[in-house]
Short mmCIF file of C-alpha atoms in Angstrom, two decimals:
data_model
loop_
_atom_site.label_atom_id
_atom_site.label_comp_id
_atom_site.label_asym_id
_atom_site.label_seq_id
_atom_site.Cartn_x
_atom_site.Cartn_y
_atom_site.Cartn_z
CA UNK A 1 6.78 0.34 -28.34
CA UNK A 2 4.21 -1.06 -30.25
CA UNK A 3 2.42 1.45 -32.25
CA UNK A 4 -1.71 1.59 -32.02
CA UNK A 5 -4.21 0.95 -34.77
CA UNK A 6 -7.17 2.37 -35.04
CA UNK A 7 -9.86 0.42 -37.14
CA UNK A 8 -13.67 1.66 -38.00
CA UNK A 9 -16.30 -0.12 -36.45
CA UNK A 10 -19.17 1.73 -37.50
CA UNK A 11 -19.71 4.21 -40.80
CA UNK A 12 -23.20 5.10 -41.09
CA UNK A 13 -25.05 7.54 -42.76
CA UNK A 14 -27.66 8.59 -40.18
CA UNK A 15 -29.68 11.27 -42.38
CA UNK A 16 -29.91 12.48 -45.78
CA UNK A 17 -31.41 15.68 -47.51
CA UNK A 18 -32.03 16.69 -51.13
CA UNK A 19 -32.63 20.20 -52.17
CA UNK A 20 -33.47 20.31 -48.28
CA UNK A 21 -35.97 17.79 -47.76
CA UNK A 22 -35.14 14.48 -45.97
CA UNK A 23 -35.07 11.30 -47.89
CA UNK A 24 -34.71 7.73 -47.48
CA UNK A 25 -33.43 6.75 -51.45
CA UNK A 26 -31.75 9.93 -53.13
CA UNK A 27 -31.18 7.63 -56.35
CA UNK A 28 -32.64 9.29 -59.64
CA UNK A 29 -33.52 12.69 -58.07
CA UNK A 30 -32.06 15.93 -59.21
CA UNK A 31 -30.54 18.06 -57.09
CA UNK A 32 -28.95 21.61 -56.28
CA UNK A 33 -28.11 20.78 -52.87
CA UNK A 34 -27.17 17.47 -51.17
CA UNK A 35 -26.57 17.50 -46.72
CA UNK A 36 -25.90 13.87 -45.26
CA UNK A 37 -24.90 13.71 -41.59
CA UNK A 38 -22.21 10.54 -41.14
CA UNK A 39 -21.54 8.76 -38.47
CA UNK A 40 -17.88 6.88 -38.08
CA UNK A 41 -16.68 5.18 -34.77
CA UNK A 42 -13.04 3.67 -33.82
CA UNK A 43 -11.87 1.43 -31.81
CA UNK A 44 -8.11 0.05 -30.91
CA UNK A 45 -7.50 -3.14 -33.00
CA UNK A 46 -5.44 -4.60 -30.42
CA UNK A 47 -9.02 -4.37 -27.80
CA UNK A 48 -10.94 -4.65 -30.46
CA UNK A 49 -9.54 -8.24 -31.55
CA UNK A 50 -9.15 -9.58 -27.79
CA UNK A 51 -12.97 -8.78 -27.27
CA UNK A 52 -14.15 -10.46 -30.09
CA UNK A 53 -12.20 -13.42 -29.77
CA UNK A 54 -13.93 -14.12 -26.08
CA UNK A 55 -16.54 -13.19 -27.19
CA UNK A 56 -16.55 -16.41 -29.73
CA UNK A 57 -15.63 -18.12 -27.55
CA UNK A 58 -18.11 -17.49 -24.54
CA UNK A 59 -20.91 -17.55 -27.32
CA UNK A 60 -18.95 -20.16 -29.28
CA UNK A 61 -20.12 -17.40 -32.41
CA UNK A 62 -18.29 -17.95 -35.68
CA UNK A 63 -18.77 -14.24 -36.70
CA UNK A 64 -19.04 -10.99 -34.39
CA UNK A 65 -20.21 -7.54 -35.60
CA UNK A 66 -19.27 -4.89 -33.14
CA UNK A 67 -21.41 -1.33 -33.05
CA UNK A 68 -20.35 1.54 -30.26
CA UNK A 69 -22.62 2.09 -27.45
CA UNK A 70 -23.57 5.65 -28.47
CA UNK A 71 -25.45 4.74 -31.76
CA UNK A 72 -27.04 2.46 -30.01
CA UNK A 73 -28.26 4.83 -27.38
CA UNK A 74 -29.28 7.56 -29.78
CA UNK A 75 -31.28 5.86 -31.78
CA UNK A 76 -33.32 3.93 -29.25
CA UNK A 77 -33.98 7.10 -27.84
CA UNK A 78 -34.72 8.94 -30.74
CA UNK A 79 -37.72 6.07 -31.39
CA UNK A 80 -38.90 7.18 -28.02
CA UNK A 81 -42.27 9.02 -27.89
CA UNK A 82 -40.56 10.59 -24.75
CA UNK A 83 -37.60 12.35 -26.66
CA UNK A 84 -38.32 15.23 -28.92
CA UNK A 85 -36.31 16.21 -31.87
CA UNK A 86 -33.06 18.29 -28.90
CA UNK A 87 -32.00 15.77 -26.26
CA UNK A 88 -28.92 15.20 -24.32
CA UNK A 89 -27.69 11.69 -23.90
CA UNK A 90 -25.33 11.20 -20.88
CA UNK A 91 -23.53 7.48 -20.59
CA UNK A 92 -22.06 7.13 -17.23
CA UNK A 93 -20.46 3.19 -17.85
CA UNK A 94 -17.41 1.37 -17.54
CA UNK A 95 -14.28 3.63 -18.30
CA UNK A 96 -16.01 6.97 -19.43
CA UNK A 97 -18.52 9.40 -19.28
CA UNK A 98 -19.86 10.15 -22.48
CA UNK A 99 -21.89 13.48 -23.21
CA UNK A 100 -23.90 13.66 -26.63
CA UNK A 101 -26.57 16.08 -28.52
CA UNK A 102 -29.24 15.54 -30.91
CA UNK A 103 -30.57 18.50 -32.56
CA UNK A 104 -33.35 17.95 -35.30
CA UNK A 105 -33.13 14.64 -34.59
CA UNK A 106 -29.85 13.72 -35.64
CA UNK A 107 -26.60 13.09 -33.60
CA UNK A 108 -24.84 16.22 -34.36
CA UNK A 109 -21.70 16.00 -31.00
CA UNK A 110 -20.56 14.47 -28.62
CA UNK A 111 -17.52 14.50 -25.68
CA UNK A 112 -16.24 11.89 -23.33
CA UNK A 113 -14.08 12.52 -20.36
CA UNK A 114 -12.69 9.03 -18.61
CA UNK A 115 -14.56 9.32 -15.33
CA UNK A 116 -16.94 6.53 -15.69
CA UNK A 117 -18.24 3.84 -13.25
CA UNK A 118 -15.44 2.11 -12.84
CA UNK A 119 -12.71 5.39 -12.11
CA UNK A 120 -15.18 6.51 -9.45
CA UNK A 121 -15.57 2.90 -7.53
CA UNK A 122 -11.61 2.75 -7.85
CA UNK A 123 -10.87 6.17 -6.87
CA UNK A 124 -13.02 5.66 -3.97
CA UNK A 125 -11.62 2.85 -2.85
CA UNK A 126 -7.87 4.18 -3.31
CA UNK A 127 -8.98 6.81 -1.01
CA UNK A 128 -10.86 5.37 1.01
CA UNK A 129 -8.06 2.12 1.50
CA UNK A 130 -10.57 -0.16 0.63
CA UNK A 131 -11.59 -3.16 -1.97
CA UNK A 132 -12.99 -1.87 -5.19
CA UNK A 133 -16.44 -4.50 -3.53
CA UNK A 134 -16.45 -2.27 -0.87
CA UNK A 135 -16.11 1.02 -2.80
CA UNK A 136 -18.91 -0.10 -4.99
CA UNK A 137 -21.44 -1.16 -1.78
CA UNK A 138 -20.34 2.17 -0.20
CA UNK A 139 -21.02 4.32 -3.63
CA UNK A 140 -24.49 2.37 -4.03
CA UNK A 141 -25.48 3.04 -0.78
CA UNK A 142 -24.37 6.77 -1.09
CA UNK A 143 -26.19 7.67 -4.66
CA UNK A 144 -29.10 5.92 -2.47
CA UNK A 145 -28.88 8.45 0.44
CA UNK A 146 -28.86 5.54 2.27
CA UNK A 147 -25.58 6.41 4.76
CA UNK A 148 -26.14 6.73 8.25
CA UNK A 149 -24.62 9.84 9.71
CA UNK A 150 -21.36 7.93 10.89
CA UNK A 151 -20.64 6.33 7.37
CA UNK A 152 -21.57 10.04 5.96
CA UNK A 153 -19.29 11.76 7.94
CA UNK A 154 -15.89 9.23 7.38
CA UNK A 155 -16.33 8.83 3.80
CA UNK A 156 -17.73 13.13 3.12
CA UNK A 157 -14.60 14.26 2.02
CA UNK A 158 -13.73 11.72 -0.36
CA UNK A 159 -17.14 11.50 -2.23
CA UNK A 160 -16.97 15.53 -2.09
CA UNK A 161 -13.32 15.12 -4.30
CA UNK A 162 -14.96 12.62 -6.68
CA UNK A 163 -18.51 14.36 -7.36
CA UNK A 164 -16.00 17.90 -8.14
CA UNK A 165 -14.07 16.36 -10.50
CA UNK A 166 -17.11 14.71 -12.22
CA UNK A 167 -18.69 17.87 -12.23
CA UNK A 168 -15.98 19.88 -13.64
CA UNK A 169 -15.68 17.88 -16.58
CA UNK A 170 -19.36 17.08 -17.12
CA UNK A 171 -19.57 21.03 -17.43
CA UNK A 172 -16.81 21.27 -19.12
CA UNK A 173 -18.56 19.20 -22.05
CA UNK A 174 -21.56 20.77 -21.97
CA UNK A 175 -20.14 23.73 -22.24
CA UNK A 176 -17.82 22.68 -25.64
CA UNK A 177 -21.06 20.71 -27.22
CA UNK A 178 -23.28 23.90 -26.47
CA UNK A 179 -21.10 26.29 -28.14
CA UNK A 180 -22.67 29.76 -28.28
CA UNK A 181 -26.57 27.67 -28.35
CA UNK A 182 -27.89 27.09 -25.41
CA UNK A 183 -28.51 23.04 -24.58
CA UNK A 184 -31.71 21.04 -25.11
CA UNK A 185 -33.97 20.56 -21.37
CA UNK A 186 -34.50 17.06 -22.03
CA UNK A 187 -31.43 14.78 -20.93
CA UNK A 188 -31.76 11.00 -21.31
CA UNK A 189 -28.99 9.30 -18.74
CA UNK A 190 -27.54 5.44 -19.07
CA UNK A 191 -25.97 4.42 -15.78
CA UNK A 192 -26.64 1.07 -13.73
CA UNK A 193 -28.08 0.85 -10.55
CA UNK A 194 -25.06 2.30 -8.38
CA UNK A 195 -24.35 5.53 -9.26
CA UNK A 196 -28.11 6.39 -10.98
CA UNK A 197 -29.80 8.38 -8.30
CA UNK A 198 -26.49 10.09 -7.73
CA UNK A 199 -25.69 11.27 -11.72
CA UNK A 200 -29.29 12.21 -11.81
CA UNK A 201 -29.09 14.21 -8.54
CA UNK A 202 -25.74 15.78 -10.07
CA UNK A 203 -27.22 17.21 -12.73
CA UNK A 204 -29.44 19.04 -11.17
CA UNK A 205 -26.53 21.21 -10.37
CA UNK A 206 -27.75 24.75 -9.94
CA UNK A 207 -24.22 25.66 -12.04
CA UNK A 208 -26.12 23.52 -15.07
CA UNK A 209 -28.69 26.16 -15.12
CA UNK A 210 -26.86 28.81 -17.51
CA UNK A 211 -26.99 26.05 -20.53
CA UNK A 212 -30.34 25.81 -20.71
CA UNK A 213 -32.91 28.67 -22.65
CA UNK A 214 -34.89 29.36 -19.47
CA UNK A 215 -32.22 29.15 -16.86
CA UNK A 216 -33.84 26.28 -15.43
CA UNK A 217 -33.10 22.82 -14.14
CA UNK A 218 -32.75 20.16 -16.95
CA UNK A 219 -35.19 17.59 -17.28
CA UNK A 220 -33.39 14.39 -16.40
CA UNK A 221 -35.09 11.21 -17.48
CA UNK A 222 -33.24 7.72 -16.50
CA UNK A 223 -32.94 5.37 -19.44
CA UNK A 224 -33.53 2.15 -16.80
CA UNK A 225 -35.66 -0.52 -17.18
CA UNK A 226 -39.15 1.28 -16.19
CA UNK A 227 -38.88 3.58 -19.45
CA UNK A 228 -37.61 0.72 -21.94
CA UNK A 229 -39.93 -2.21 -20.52
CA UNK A 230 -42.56 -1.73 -22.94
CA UNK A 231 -40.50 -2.76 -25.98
CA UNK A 232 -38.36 -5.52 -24.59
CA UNK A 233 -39.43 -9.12 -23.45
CA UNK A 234 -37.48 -11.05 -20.76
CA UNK A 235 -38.28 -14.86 -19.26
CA UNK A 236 -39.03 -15.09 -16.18
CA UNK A 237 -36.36 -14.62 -13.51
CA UNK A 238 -34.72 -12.92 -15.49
CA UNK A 239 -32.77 -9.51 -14.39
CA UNK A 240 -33.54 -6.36 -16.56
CA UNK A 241 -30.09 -4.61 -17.30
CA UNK A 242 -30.99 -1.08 -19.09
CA UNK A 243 -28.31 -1.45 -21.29
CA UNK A 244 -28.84 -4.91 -22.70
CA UNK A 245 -32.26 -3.69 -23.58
CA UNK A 246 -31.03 -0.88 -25.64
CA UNK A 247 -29.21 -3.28 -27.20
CA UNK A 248 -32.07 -5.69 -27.81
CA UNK A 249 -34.12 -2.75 -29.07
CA UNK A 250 -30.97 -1.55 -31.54
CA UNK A 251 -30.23 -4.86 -32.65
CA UNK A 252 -34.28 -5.31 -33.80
CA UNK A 253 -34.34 -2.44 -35.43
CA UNK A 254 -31.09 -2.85 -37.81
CA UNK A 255 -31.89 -6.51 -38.13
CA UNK A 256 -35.68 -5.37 -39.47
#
């Protein structure tokens, strides 16, 4: 069996302190005491190398820099005048579901469990005997509250197994990132279209409540394409996917 390689993708220094006190260049100061929070993410080689190459060829690119997903959401949001210094960030895409906190402002945890997108719309349609198309119209249509009492009542049981296990683990990871603190009220979710309304329904979980200082709901904002419109153009015609715009607005600002 071929053995797995891990490779860094990212290794960046997202904050830096001297004798307490943030700062940008730390060359030629003196110092008693020296804090820098670091940032490192991995990847498989083996993925790694077969993304890249279609990427260059899709884009016909000669180079390709690759950056995770999570630094990219964190620090768009961080920009936001909506976010204070404590957030959540909650990714709800592809493969995974990805929990994170900021505290102070800087990305200090984070947990993924692999009950993304994709494992609901497959485990729904496993269930359910049905295409994964289907399984995504009928989980679309159900994060919509948009069954009829007929489609409601043949699919119930199978949408009550998925949105349990979901739960479990989301809990689960807030409950490892809050460690004996309680949780930030502001959480900032990335999920498309389909399963939106229902991860920001979710969370409203009365079972959340106990993580939060007040013991009350967490405030859920949806990182979609009303919040980021402001700060990315499109063409006309042109569909507004959430996450390509925190993309754009990541790219811009490491570019600048």
């Amino acid at each position: 069996e071929k053995k797995r390689q891990g490779v860094i993708i990212e290794n960046q220094i997202l904050s830096l302190s001297v004798n307490g006190y943030e700062t940008e260049n730390p060359e030629g100061q003196s110092a008693r005491e020296l804090e820098l929070s670091l940032y490192t993410a991995l990847a498989e080689q083996d993925i790694l190398e077969r993304f890249t190459a279609r990427v260059r060829r899709t884009a016909h690119a000669d180079e390709v820099e690759t950056h995770s997903f999570l630094l990219a959401f964190f620090s768009v949001i961080r920009d936001l005048r909506e976010a204070d210094e404590d957030f959540l960030l909650v990714d709800v895409s592809g493969e995974v579901t990805e929990v994170s906190v900021a505290r102070n402002g800087e990305l200090r945890m984070s947990v993924s469990y692999p009950l993304g997108r994709n494992f609901l719309v497959r485990t729904l349609a496993l269930e359910c005997a049905i295409s994964f198309e289907e399984a995504l119209s009928l989980l679309a249509t159900h994060s919509r509250e948009q069954g009829n009492d007929i489609l409601a009542s043949r699919f119930r049981s199978a949408f009550a197994s998925l949105e349990e296990k979901w739960m479990k683990e989301f809990e689960e990871s807030l409950s490892h990132i809050a460690g004996e603190a309680f949780l930030p009220h502001a959480i900032f979710v990335a999920a498309d279209k389909t399963i939106a309304p229902w991860v920001t329904r979710t969370i409203q979980n009365e079972a959340l409540y106990q993580y939060t200082l007040t013991a009350k709901p967490f405030v859920t904002n949806l990182a979609d394409e009303k919040m980021l419109n402001a700060h990315v153009s499109f063409g006309p015609g042109v569909e507004k996917d959430p996450f390509l715009m925190i993309d754009a607005m990541f790219l811009n600002k490491i570019k600048n």
